[in-house]
GROMACS .gro file of C-alpha atoms in nm:
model
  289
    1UNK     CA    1 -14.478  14.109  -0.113
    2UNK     CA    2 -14.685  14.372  -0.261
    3UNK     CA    3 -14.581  14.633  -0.537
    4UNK     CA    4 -14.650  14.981  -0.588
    5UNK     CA    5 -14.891  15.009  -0.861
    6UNK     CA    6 -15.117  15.247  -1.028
    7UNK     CA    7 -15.497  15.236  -1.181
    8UNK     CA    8 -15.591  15.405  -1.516
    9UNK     CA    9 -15.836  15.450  -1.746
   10UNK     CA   10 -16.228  15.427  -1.634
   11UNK     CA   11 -16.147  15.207  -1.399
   12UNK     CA   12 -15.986  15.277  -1.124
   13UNK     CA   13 -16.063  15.153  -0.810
   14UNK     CA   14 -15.875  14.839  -0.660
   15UNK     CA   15 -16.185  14.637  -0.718
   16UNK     CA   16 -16.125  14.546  -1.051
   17UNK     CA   17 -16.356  14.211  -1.020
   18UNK     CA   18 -16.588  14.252  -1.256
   19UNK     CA   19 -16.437  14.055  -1.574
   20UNK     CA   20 -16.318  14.358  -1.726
   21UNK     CA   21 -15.972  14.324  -1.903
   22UNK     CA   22 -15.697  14.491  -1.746
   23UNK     CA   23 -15.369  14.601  -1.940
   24UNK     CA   24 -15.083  14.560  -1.742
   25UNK     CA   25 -14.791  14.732  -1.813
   26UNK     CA   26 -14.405  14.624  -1.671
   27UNK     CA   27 -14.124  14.851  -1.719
   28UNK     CA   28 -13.722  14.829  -1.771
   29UNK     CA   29 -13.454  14.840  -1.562
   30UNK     CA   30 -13.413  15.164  -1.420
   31UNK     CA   31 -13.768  15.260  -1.544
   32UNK     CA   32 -14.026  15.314  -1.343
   33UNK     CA   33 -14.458  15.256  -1.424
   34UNK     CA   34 -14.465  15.641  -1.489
   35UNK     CA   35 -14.251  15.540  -1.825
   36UNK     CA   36 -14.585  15.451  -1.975
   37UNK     CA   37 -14.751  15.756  -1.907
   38UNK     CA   38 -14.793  15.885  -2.287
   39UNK     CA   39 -14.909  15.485  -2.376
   40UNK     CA   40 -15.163  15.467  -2.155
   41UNK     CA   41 -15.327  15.825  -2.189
   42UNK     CA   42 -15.377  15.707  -2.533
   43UNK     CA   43 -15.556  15.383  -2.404
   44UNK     CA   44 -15.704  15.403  -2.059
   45UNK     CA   45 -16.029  15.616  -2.227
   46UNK     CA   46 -16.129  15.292  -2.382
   47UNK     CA   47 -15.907  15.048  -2.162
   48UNK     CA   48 -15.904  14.963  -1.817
   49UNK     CA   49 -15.497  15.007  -1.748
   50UNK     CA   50 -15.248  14.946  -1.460
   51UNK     CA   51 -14.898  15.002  -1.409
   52UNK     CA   52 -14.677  14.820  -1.172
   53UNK     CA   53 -14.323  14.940  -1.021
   54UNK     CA   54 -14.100  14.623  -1.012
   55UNK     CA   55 -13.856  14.543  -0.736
   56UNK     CA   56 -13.562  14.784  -0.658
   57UNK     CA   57 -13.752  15.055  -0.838
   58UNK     CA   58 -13.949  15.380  -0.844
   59UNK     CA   59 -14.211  15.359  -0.493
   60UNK     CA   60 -14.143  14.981  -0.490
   61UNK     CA   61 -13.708  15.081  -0.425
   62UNK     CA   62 -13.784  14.907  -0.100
   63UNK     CA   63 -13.891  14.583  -0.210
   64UNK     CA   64 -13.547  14.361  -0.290
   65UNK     CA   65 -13.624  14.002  -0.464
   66UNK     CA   66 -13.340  13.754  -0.539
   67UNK     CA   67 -13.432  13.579  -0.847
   68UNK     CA   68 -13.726  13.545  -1.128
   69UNK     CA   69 -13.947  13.337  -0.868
   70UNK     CA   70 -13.974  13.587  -0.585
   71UNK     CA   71 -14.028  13.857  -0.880
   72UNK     CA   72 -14.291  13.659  -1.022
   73UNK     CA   73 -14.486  13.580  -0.712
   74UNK     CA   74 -14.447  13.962  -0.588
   75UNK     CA   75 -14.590  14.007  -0.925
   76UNK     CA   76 -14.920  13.768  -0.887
   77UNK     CA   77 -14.972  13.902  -0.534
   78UNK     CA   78 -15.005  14.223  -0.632
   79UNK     CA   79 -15.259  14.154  -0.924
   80UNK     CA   80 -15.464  13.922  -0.680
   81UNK     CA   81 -15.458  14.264  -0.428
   82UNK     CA   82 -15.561  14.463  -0.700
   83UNK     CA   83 -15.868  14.227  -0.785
   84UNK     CA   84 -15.755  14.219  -1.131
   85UNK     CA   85 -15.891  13.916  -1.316
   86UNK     CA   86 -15.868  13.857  -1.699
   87UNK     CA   87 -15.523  14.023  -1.806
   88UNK     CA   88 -15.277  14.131  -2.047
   89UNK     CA   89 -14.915  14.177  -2.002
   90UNK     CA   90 -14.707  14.469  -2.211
   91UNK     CA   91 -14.351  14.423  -2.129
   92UNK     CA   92 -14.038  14.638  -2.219
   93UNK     CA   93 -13.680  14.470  -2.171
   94UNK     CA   94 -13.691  14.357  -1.837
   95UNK     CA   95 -14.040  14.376  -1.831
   96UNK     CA   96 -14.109  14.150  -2.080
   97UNK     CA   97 -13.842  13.903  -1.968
   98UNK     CA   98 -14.063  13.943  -1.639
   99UNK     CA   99 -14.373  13.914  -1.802
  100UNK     CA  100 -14.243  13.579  -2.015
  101UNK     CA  101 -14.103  13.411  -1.666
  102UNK     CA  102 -14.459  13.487  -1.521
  103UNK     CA  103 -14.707  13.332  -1.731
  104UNK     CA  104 -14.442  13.004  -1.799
  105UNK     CA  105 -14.465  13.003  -1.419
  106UNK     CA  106 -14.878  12.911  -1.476
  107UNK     CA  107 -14.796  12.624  -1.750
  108UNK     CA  108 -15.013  12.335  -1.665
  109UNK     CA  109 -14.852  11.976  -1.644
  110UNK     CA  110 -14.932  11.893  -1.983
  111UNK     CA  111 -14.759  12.130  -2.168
  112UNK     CA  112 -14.460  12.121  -1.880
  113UNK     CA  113 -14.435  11.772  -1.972
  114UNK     CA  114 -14.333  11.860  -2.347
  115UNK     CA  115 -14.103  12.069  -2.249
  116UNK     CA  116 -13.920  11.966  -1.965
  117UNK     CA  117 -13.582  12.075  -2.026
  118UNK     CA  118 -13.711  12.412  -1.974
  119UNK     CA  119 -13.979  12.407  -1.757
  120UNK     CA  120 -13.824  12.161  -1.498
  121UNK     CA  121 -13.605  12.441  -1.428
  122UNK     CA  122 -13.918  12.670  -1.388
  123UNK     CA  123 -14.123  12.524  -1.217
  124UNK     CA  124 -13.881  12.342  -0.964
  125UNK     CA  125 -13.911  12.704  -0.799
  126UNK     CA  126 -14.215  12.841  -0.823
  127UNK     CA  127 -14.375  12.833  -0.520
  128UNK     CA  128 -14.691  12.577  -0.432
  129UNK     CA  129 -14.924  12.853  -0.344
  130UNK     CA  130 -14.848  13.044  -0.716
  131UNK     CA  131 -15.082  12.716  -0.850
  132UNK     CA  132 -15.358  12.778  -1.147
  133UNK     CA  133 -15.634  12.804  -0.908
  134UNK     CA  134 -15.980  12.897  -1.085
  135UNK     CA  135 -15.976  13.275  -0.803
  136UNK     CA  136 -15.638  13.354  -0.952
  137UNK     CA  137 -15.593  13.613  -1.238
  138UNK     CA  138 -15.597  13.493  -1.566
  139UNK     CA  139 -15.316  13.626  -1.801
  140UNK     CA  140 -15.480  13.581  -2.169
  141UNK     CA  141 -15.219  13.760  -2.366
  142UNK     CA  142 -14.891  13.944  -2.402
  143UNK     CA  143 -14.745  14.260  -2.566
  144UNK     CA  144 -14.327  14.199  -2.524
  145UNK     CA  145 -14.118  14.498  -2.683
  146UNK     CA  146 -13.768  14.402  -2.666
  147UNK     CA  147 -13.745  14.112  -2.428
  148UNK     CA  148 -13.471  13.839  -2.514
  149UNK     CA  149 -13.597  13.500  -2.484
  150UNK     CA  150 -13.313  13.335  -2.327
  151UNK     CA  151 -12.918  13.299  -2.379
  152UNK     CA  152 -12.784  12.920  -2.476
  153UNK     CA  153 -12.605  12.756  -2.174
  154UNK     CA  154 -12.286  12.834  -2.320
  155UNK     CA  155 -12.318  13.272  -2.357
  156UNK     CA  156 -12.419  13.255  -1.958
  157UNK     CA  157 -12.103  13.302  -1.765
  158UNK     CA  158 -11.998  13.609  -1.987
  159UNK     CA  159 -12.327  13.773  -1.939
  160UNK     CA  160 -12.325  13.729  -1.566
  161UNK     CA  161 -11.994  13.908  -1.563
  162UNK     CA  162 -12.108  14.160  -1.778
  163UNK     CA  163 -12.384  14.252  -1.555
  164UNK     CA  164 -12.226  14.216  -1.229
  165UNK     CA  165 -11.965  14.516  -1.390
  166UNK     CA  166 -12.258  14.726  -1.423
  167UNK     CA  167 -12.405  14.634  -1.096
  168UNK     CA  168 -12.045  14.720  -0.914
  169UNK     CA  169 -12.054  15.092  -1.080
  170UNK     CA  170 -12.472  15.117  -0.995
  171UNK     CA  171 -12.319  15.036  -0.630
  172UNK     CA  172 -12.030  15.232  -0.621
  173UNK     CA  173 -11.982  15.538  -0.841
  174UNK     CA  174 -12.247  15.822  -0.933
  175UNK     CA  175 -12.517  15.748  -1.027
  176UNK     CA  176 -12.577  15.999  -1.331
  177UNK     CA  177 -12.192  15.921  -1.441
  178UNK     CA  178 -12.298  15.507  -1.493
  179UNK     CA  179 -12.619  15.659  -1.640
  180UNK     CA  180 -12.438  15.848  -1.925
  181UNK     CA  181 -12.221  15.566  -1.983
  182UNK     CA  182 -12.540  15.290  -1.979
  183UNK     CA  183 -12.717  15.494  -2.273
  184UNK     CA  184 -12.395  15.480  -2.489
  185UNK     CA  185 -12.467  15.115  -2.527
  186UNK     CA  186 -12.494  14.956  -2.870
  187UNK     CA  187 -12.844  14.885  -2.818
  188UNK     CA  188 -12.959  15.266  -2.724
  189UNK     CA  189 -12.797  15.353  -3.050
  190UNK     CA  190 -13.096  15.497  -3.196
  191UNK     CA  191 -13.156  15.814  -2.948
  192UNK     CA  192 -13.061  16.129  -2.980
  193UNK     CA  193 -12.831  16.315  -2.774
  194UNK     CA  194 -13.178  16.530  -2.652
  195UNK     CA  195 -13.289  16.222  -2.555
  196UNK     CA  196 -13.027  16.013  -2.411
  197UNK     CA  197 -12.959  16.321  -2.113
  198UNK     CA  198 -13.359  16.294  -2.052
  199UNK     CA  199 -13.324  16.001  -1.988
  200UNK     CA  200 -13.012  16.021  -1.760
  201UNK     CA  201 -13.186  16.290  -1.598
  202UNK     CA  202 -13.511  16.086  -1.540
  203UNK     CA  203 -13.289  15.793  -1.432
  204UNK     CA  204 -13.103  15.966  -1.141
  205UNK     CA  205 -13.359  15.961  -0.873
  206UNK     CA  206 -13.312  15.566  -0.867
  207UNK     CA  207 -13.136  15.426  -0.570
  208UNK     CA  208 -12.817  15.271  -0.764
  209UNK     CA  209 -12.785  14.994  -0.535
  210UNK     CA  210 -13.148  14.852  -0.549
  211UNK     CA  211 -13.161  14.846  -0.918
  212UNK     CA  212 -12.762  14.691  -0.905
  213UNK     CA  213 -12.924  14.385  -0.698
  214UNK     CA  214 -13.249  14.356  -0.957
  215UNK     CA  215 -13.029  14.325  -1.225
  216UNK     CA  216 -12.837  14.075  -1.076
  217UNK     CA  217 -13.130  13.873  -0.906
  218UNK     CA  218 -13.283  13.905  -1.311
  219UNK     CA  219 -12.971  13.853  -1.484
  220UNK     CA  220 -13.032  13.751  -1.856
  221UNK     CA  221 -12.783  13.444  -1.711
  222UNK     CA  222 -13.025  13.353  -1.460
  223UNK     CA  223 -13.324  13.308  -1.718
  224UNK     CA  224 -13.410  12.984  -1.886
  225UNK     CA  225 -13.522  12.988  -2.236
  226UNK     CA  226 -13.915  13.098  -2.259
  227UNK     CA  227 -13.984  13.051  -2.611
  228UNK     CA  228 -14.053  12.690  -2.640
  229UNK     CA  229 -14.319  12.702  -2.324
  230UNK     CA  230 -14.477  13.055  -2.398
  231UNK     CA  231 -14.587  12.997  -2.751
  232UNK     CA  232 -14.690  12.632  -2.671
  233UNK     CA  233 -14.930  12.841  -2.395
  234UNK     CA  234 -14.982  13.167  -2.535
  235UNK     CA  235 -15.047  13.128  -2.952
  236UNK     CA  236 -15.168  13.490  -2.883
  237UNK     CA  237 -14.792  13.659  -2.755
  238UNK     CA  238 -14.717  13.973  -2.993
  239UNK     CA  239 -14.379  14.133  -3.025
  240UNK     CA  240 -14.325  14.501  -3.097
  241UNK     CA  241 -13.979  14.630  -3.184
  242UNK     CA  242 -13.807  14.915  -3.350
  243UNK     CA  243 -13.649  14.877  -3.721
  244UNK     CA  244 -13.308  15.027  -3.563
  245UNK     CA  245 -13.321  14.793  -3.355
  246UNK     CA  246 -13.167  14.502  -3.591
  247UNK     CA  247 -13.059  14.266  -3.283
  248UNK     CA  248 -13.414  14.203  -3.156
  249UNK     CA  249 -13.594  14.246  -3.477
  250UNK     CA  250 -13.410  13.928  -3.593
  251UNK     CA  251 -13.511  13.778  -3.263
  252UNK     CA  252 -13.833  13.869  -3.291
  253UNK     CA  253 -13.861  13.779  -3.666
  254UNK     CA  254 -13.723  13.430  -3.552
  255UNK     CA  255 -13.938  13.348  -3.301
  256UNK     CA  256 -14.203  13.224  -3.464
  257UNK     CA  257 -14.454  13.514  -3.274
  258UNK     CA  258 -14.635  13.737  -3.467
  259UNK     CA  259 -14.378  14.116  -3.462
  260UNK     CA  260 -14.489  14.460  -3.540
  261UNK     CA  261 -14.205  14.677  -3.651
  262UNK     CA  262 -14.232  15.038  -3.537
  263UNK     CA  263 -14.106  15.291  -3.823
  264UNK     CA  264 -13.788  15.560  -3.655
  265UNK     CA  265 -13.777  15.378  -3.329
  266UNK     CA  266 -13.483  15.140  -3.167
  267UNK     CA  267 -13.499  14.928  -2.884
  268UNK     CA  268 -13.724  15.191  -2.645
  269UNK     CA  269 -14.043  15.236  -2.869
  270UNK     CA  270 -14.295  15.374  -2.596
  271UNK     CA  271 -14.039  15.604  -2.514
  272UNK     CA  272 -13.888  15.705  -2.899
  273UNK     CA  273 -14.256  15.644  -3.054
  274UNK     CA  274 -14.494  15.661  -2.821
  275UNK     CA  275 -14.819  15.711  -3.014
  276UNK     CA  276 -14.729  15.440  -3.267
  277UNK     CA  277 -14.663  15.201  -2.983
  278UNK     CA  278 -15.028  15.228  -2.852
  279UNK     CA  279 -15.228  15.212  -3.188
  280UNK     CA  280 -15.001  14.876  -3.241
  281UNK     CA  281 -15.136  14.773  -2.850
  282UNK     CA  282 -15.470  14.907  -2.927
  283UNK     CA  283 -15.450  14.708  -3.234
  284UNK     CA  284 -15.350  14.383  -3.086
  285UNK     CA  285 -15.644  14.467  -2.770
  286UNK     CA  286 -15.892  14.463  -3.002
  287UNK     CA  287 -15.805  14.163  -3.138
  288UNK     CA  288 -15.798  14.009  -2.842
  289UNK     CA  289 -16.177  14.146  -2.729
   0.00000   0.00000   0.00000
């Protein structure tokens, strides 16, 4: 299953096979790729850039997945149609919990091995054909803003039933009334009235029940723990987060990963401090070039 996605930056054509790094970018729930519009003007003059709708959202509304797996492969199919080869993911919220699930899906056996508690459960469901091949895009990097790594065995019932209230009232009731009640959330704490009704107003062209069954096919419950298996992988993963945002800072901060802390921004950086948010990815590109 293919996603809608979009080209940036100097290159823009869907033949993208020429070893050039492409930045891929994977918004939250309820978001759309258009969220990184201000993030990538900044980069896709120097930086070859492409956003992806995920399932249940924006032009990809249509496409319905049932669990990390089927998100994942839609994911790799639609970088493989693309042509994209040597990649990097950026990853906000569900994004990044996307983005984490995807490259642990690409673990070889030896670092599955040391990690099996995890993994097992990984790669138990990934399907045959989503193998390493050598013609397969290569992910060489990640950008995660605000993507929890996993919840211990014992926090996963609550959470499901958390999120299955929410996807009940994205079903159900108006769509801009569950909005203005989403954004009063502890963790949107940090926006301003000005920008909390943008972003109510931005959200209400979703379809309330496709995003209700992506958040409950992607439910933090569902998710094993990626830490362990991404930084084994990855030494090069990079975690941006606001300093309002105190519950993911700490996360970040104990994670082990190397964190950039955006100055007046919360939990939505590209959106709260958008410029900042793509000198720190411009940063960590050229690092990584």
């Amino acid at each position: 299953m293919l996603l809608y996605s979009e080209s940036h930056g100097n290159d823009q054509g869907n033949d993208r096979g020429n070893g050039q790094l492409t930045v891929v970018f994977l918004h939250g729930l309820l978001g759309s790729g258009r969220d990184w519009q201000s993030v990538v003007d900044h980069l896709a003059p120097r930086h070859s850039c492409l956003t992806v709708d995920l399932p249940g959202h924006g032009q990809s509304h249509q496409q319905l997945v049932d669990d990390f797996e089927q998100t994942a492969a839609s994911l790799q199919a639609t970088l493989c149609h693309r042509g994209v080869t040597d990649y990097i993911l950026v990853g906000y919220s569900l994004g990044a919990r996307v983005a984490m699930y995807h490259a642990c899906c690409y673990l070889p056996s030896s670092v599955c091995a040391s990690n099996s508690a995890t993994d097992s459960a990984i790669s138990s469901s990934v399907p045959s054909e989503m193998g390493s091949a050598a013609s397969s895009p290569r992910l060489v990097g990640m950008v995660l803003e605000g993507g929890h790594f996993g919840l211990p065995e014992g926090e996963r019932a609550a959470r499901f039933a958390h999120d299955s209230r929410w996807a009940q009232r994205l079903t159900q009731e108006p769509l801009t009334a569950v909005l203005s009640d989403w954004y009063q959330q502890p963790v949107f704490s940090s926006l301003t009235a000005e920008q909390r009704q943008q972003l109510v107003q931005k959200r209400s062209a979703n379809q309330g029940a496709a995003v209700a069954h992506m958040l409950l096919a992607t439910s933090l419950a569902k998710q094993p723990f990626l830490l362990p298996p991404l930084t084994e992988r990855y030494p090069s993963v990079h975690y941006l987060c606001g300093e309002k945002d105190t519950k993911f800072t700490d996360l970040a901060t104990r994670s082990g990963l190397t964190v950039s802390v955006i100055a007046e921004a919360g939990h939505n950086v590209h959106v709260e401090q958008p410029q900042a948010f793509a000198k720190a990815v411009e940063h960590y590109l050229c690092h990584m070039m």
